[in-house]
Coordinates of C-alpha atoms and ligand atoms in Angstrom, one line a residue:
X1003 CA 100.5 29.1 101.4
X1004 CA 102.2 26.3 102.4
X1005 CA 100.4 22.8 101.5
X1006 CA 98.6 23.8 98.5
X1007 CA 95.7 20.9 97.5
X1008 CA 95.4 20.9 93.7
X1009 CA 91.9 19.1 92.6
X1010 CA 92.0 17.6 89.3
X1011 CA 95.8 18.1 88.7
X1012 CA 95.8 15.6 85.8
X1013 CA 93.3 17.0 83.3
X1014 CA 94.6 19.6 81.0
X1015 CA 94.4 23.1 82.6
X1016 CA 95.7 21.5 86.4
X1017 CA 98.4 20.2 84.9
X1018 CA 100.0 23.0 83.3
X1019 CA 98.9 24.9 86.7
X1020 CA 101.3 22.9 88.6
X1021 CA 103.8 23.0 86.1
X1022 CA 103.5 27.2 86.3
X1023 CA 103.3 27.0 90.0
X1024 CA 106.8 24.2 90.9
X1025 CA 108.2 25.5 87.4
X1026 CA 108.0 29.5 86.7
X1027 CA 105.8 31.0 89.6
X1028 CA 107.3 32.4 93.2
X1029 CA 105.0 30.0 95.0
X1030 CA 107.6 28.3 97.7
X1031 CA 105.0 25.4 99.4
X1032 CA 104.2 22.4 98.6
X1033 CA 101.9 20.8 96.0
X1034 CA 99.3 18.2 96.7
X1035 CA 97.6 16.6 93.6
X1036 CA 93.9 14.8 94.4
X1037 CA 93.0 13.8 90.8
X1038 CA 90.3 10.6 90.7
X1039 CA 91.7 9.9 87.2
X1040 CA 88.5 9.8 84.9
X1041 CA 89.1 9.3 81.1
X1042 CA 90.1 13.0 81.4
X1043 CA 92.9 12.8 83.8
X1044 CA 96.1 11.7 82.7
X1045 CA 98.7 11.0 85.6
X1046 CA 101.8 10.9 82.9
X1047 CA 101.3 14.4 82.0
X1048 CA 103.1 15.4 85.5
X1049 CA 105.9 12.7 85.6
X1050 CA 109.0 14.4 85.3
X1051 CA 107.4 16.9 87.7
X1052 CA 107.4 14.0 90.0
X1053 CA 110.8 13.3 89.8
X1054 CA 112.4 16.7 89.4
X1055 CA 110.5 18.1 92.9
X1056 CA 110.2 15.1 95.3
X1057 CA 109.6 17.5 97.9
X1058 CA 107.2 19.8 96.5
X1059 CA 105.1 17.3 95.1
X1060 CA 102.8 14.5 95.8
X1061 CA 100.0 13.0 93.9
X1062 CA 97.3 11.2 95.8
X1063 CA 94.5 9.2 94.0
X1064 CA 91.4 10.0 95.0
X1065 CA 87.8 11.4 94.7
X1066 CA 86.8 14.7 96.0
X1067 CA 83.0 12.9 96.7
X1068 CA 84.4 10.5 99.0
X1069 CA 84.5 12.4 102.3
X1070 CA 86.6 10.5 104.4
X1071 CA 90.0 9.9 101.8
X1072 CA 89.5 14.1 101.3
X1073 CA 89.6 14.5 105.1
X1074 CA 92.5 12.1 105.1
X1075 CA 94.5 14.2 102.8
X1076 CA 93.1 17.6 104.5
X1077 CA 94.7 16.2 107.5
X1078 CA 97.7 13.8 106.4
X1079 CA 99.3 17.4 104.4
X1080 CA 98.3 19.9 106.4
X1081 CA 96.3 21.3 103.7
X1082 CA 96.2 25.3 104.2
X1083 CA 95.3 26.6 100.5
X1084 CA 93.1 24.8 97.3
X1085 CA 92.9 25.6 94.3
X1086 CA 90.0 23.8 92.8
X1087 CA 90.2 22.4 88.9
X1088 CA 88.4 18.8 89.4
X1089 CA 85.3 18.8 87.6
X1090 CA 83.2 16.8 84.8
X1091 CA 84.1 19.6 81.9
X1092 CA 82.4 18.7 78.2
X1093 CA 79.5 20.0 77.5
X1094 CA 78.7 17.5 74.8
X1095 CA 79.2 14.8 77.7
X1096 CA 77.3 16.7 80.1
X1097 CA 73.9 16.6 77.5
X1098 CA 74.1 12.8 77.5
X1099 CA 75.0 11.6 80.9
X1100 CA 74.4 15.0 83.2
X1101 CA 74.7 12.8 86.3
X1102 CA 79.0 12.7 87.2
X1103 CA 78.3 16.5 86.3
X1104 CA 76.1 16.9 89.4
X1105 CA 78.3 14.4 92.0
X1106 CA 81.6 15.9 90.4
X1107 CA 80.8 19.6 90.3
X1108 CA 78.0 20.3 93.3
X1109 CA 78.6 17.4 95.3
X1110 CA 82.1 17.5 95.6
X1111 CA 82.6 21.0 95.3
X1112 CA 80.4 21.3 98.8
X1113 CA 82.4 18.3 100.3
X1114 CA 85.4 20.2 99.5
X1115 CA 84.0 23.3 101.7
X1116 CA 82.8 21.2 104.5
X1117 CA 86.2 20.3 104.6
X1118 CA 87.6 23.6 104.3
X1119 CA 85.4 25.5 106.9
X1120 CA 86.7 23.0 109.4
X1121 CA 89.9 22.7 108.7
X1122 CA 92.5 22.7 112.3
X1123 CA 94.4 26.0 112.0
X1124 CA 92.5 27.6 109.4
X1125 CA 92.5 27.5 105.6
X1126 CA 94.0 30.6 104.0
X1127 CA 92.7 30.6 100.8
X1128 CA 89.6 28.4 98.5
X1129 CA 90.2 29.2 94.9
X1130 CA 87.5 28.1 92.7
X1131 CA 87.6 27.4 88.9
X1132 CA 84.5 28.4 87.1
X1133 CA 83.2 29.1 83.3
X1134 CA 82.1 32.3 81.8
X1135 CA 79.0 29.5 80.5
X1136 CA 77.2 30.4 84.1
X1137 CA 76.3 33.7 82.4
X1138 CA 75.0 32.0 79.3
X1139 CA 74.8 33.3 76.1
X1140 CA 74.8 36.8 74.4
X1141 CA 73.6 38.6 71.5
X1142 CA 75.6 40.0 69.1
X1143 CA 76.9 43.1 71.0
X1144 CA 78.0 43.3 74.9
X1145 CA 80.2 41.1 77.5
X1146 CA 80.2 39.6 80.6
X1147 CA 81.4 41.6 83.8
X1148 CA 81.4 39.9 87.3
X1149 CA 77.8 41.6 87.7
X1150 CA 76.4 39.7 85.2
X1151 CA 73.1 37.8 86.1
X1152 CA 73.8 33.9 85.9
X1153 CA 71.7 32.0 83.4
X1154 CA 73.6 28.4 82.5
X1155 CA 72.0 27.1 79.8
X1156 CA 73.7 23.2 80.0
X1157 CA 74.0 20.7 82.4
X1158 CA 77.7 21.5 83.1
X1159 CA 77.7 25.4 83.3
X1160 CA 74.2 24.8 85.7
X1161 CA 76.6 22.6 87.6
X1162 CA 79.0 24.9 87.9
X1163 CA 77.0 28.3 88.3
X1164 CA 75.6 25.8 91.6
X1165 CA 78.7 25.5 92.9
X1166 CA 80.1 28.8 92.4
X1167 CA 77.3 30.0 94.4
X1168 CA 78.2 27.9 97.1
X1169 CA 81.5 29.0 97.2
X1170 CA 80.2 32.2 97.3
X1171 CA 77.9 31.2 100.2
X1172 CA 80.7 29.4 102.4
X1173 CA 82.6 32.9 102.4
X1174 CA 79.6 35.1 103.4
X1175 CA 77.7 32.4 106.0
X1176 CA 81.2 31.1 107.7
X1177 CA 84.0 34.0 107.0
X1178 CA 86.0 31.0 104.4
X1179 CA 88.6 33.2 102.7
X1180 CA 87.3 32.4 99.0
X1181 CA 88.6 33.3 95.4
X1182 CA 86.2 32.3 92.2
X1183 CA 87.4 32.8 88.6
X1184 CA 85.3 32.7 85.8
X1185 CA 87.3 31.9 82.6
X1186 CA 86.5 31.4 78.8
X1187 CA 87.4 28.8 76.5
X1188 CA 91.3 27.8 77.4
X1189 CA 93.7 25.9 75.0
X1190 CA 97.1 24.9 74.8
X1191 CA 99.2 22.1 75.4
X1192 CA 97.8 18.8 77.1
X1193 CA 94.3 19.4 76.3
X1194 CA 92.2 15.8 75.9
X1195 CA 91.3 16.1 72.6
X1196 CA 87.7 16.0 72.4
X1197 CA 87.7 19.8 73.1
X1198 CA 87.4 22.0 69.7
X1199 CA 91.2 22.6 69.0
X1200 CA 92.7 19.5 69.7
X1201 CA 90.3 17.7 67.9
X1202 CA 90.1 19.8 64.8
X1203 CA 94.1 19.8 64.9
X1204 CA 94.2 16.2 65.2
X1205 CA 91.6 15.6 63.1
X1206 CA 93.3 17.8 60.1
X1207 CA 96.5 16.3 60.7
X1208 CA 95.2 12.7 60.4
X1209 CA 93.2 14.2 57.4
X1210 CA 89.9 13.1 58.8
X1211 CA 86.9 14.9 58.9
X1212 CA 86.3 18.6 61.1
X1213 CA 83.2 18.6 62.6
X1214 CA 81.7 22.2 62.3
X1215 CA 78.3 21.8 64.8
X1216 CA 75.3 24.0 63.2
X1217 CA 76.4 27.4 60.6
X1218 CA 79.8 27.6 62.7
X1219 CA 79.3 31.4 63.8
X1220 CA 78.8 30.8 67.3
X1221 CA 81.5 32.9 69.1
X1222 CA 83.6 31.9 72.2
X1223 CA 86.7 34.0 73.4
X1224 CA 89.6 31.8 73.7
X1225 CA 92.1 32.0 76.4
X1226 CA 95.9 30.5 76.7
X1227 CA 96.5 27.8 79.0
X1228 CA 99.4 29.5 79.9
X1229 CA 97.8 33.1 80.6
X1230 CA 95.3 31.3 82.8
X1231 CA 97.9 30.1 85.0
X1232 CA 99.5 33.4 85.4
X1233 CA 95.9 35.4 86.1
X1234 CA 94.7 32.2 88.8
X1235 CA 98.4 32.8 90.3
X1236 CA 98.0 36.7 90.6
X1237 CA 94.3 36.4 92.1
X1238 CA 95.3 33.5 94.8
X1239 CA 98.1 35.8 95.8
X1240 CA 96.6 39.5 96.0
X1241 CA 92.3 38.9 95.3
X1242 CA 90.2 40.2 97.4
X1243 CA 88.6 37.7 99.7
X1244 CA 84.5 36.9 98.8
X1245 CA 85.1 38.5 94.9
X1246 CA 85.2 36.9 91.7
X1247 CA 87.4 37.6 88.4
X1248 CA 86.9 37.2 85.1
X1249 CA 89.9 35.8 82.7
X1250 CA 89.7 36.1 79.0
X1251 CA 91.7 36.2 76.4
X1252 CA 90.2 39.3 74.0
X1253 CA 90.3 37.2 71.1
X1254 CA 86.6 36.5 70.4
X1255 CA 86.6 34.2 67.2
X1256 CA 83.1 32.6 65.2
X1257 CA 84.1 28.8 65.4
X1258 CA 84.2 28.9 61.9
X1259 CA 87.2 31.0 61.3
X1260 CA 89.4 29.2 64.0
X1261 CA 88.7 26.3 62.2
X1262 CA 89.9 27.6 59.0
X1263 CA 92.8 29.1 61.1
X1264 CA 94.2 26.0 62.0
X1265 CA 93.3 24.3 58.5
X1266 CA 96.1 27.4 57.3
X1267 CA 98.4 26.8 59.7
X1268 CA 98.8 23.7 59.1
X1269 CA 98.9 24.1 55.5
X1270 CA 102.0 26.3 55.7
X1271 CA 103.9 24.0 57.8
X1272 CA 106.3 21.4 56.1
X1273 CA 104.0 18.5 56.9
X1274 CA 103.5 16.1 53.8
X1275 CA 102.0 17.3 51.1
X1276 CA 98.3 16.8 50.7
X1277 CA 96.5 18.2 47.1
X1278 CA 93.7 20.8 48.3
X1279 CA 94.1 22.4 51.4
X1280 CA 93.2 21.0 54.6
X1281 CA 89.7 23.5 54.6
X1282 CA 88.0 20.6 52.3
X1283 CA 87.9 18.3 55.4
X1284 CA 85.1 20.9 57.2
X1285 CA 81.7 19.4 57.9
X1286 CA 78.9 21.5 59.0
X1287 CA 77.1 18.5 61.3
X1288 CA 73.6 18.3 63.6
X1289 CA 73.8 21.4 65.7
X1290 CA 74.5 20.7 69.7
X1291 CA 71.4 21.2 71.6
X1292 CA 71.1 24.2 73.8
X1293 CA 74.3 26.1 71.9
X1294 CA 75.2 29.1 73.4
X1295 CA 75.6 31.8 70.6
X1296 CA 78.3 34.1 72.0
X1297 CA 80.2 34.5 75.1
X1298 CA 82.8 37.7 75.4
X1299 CA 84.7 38.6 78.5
X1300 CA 85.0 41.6 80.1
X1301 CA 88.1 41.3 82.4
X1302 CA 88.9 44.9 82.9
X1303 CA 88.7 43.9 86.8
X1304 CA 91.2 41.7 86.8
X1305 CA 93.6 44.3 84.9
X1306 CA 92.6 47.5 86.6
X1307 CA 93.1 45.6 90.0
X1308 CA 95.8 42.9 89.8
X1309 CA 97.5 44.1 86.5
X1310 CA 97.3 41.0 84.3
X1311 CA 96.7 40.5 80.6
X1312 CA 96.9 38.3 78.4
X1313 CA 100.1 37.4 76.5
X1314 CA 99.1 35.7 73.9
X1315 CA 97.2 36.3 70.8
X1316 CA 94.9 33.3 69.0
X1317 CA 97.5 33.8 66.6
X1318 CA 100.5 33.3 68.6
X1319 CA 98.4 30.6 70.9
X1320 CA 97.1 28.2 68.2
X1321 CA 100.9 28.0 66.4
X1322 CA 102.4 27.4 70.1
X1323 CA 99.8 24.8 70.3
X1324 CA 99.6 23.0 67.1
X1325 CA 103.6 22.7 67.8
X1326 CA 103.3 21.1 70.8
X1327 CA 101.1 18.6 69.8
X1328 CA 103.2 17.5 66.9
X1329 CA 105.9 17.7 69.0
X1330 CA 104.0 14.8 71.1
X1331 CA 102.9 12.6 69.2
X1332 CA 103.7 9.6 71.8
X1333 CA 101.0 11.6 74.2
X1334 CA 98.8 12.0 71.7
X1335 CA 98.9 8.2 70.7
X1336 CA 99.0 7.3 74.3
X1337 CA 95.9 9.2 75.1
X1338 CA 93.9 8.4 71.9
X1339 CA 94.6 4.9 71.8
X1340 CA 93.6 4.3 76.0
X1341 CA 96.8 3.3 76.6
X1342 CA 97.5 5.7 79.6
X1343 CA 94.8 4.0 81.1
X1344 CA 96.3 0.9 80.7
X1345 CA 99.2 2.3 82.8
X1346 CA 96.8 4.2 85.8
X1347 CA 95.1 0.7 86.2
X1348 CA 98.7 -0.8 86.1
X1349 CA 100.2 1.4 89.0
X1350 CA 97.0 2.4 90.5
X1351 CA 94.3 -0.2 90.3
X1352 CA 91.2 -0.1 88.4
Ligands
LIG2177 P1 89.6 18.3 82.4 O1 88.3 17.5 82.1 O2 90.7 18.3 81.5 O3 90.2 17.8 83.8 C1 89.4 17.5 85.0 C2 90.2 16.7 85.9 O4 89.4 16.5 87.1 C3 90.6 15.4 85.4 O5 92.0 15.1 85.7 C4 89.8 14.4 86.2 O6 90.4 13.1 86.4 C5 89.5 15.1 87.5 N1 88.3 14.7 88.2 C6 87.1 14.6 87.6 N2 86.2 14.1 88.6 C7 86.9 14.1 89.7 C8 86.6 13.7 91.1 N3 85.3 13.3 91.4 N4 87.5 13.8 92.0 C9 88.8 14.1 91.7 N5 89.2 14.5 90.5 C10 88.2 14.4 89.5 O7 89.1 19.8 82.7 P2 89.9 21.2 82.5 O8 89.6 21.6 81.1 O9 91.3 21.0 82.9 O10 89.1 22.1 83.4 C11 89.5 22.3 84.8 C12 88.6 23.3 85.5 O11 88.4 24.5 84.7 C13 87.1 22.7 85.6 O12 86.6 23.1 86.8 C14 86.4 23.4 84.4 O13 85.0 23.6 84.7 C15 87.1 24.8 84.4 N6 87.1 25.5 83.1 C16 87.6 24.9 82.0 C17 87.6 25.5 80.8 C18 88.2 24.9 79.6 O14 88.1 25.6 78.5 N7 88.8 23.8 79.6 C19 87.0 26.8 80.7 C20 86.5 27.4 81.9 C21 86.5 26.7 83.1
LIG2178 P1 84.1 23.1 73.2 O1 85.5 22.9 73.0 O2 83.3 21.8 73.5 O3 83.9 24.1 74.4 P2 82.5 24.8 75.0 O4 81.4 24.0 74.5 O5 82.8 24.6 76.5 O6 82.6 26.2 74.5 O7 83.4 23.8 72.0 C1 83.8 25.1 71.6 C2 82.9 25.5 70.5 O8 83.1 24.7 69.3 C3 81.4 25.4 70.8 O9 80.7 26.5 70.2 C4 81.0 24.1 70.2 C5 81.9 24.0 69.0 N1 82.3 22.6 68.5 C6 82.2 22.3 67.2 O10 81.7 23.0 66.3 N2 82.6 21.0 66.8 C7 83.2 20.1 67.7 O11 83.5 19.0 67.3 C8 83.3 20.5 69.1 C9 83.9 19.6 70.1 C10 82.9 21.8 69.4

C-alpha cells in the first residue's frame, strides 16, 4: 500500500481516518484525498496535516461521478489501495432529496470500481465503507452478524446496501481484492452537526431546543470515531479478501437516554450557570418517516479474527467528545455559520 486514494477525506469519519493513518497508524505510503466538498466536507479540518506531511499528503478536488478527473488521479498517483468514505450520509437528507444519494453512493461507488478493475499494475486493496442500516431494523432482542439478510429501509441505507453489493460483485465477477465494513452510528470529533450528538450538544450548549423525533426509544449502537479508524486499519491490513466486517461499539443506547446523557454532562461541567438543568430543553417532535427501531451489532468476527475491540465506552466517548467541541469553538462557528465555504469557494472555486 503505497498511494492510498481516500474518498471523502473531508467529512467527519475520513478526516479523522487520515489523521489515524499519517498520525498514529504504521501505514508508510502516501495519502491521496478526492473529496468533492459538499456542505459536508470541510477541507480545514485536515490543514495542519497538509503542512506537517507535504510528502504524504495531497488533496485533490474532485467528484468520484466524474469519470475522467478519477481516472486522472488513478493514473497521476499511482493509485494502488482505496479506502472508500465519500458518500451522501443523512438520512433525514436522503427522505427529502434521495437523488445525490443515488449519483453519490451507486453511481460513483461503480465508477470507482470500473476504475479499480483496470487499474495498470493492479490494485491491492478496495475498502468499502458501509452502514449496519442495510440490514434494517430489529425487534427488541437479536443483532446483526455479516449473514444477516439486507432489508434498507431509507433511501441512503438502499443506496448503500446497492453498492455494497457491487463491491461484492466486482470481487467475485473480476478477482478485485475487496474489503466492506459495515459500521453503526460513529461519533466523535469533527462530526457536521446535523448528526444526533453534535446537534443535541450544540444545541444544549446554546440552550436551544433538543429535538427528540417520535417516543425517543429507538436504539442505535454508537461507535467511536476513533475505534473505527483502528478496526478499518486492522481489516485493510490483514481481512480476508471478498468478506465483510462488522464494527460496533457494544454500547446500544434508546436515543432518549443519550440525550439525557449529554444534558448531565454538560450540567456537571463548569459552563455558566443556567437554573434547571439542561433536560428541560428535550422536545419530543414529528417522528422521521420510515425509523428504524433498533440496530445492534454483532462484531464477534472482527474480534475472533483480527483481534480488535472497542476502546471506548459511550461514557468515556461522549465526554471526549463534548470536550472537543468546546474546545473548538472557532470550527464549530466556522461550519455553522458557512463560513468554511466561503473559504473552499475562495481557494477552490465555486
Ligand atoms: P460525511 O457526510 O461527514 O462525509 C462525506 C464526505 O464525502 C464529505 O467530505 C463530502 O464532501 C464527500 N463527498 C460527497 N459526495 C462526494 C462525491 N460525489 N465525490 C467526492 N466526495 C464526495 O460522512 P461520514 O459520516 O464521514 O461517513 C463516511 C462514510 O461512512 C459514508 O460512506 C457513510 O455511509 C459511512 N458511514 C457513516 C456512519 C456515521 O455514523 N457517520 C455510520 C456508518 C457508515
Ligand atoms: P442520526 O444521527 O441521523 O443517525 P442515523 O439516522 O443514521 O441512525 O440519528 C440517530 C438517531 O437519533 C436516529 O434514531 C434518529 C434520532 N434523531 C433524533 O431523535 N433527533 C434528531 O434531531 C436527529 C438528527 C436524530
Amino acid at each position: 500500500m503505497k498511494n492510498m486514494l481516500v474518498t471523502g477525506g473531508c467529512g467527519f469519519i475520513g478526516t479523522n481516518f487520515v489523521r489515524y493513518l499519517l498520525e498514529e497508524s504504521d501505514f508508510e505510503g502516501r495519502v491521496v484525498n478526492v473529496d468533492a466538498l459538499t456542505y459536508a466536507g470541510n477541507p480545514e479540518n485536515l490543514s495542519d496535516i497538509e503542512k506537517v506531511f507535504p510528502e504524504r499528503y495531497v488533496f485533490v478536488k474532485g467528484d468520484i461521478c466524474d469519470k475522467e478527473g478519477m481516472a486522472h488521479v488513478f493514473d497521476d498517483y499511482e493509485i494502488d489501495t482505496i479506502c472508500h468514505f465519500a458518500a451522501e450520509s443523512h438520512v433525514d437528507r436522503s427522505i427529502v432529496s434521495p437523488d445525490a444519494f443515488i449519483r453519490t453512493n451507486i453511481v460513483g461507488t461503480f465508477n470507482l470500481l470500473e476504475l479499480a478493475r483496470k487499474q495498470q499494475g493492479g490494485l491491492e486493496l478496495f475498502h468499502h465503507i458501509s452502514t449496519d442500516e442495510v440490514f434494517g431494523s430489529l425487534g427488541k432482542d437479536g443483532y446483526f452478524t455479516e449473514e444477516t439478510p439486507y432489508r434498507p429501509n431509507s433511501p441512503y441505507s438502499a443506496s448503500k446496501a446497492s453498492s455494497d453489493h457491487l463491491v461484492r460483485a466486482y470481487h467475485e465477477t473480476y478477482g478485485l481484492p475487496v474489503t466492506i465494513s459495515n459500521c453503526s452510528n460513529n461519533y466523535g470529533p469533527y462530526q457536521f452537526p446535523e448528526k444526533l450528538l453534535p446537534l443535541m450538544i450544540l444545541n444544549a450548549l446554546e440552550g436551544k431546543q433538543l429535538p427528540v423525533y417520535g417516543d425517543g426509544l429507538n436504539v442505535r449502537d454508537w461507535l467511536y470515531v476513533r475505534d473505527h479508524c483502528t478496526a478499518i486499519w486492522k481489516i485493510m491490513k490483514n481481512g480476508k479478501r471478498g468478506d465483510t466486517y462488522n464494527i460496533g461499539g457494544n454500547t446500544e443506547m434508546e436515543n432518549i437516554r443519550i440525550v439525557e446523557m449529554v444534558c448531565d454532562i454538560l450540567d456537571d461541567l463548569p459552563l455558566p450557570k443556567r437554573d434547571h438543568s439542561r433536560r428541560e430543553l428535550i422536545t419530543f417532535v414529528k417522528d422521521r418517516p420510515g425509523h428504524d427501531r433498533r440496530y445492534a451489532i454483532d462484531f464477534t468476527k472482527l474480534r475472533r479474527e483480527l483481534g480488535w475491540v472497542p476502546e471506548e465506552s459511550l461514557e468515556t466517548g461522549i465526554r471526549k467528545t463534548i470536550q472537543w467541541y468546546l474546545e473548538n469553538q472557532e470550527w464549530v462557528n466556522r461550519v455553522q455559520s458557512g463560513e468554511y465555504q466561503s473559504w473552499i469557494e475562495a481557494h477552490y472555486g465555486k
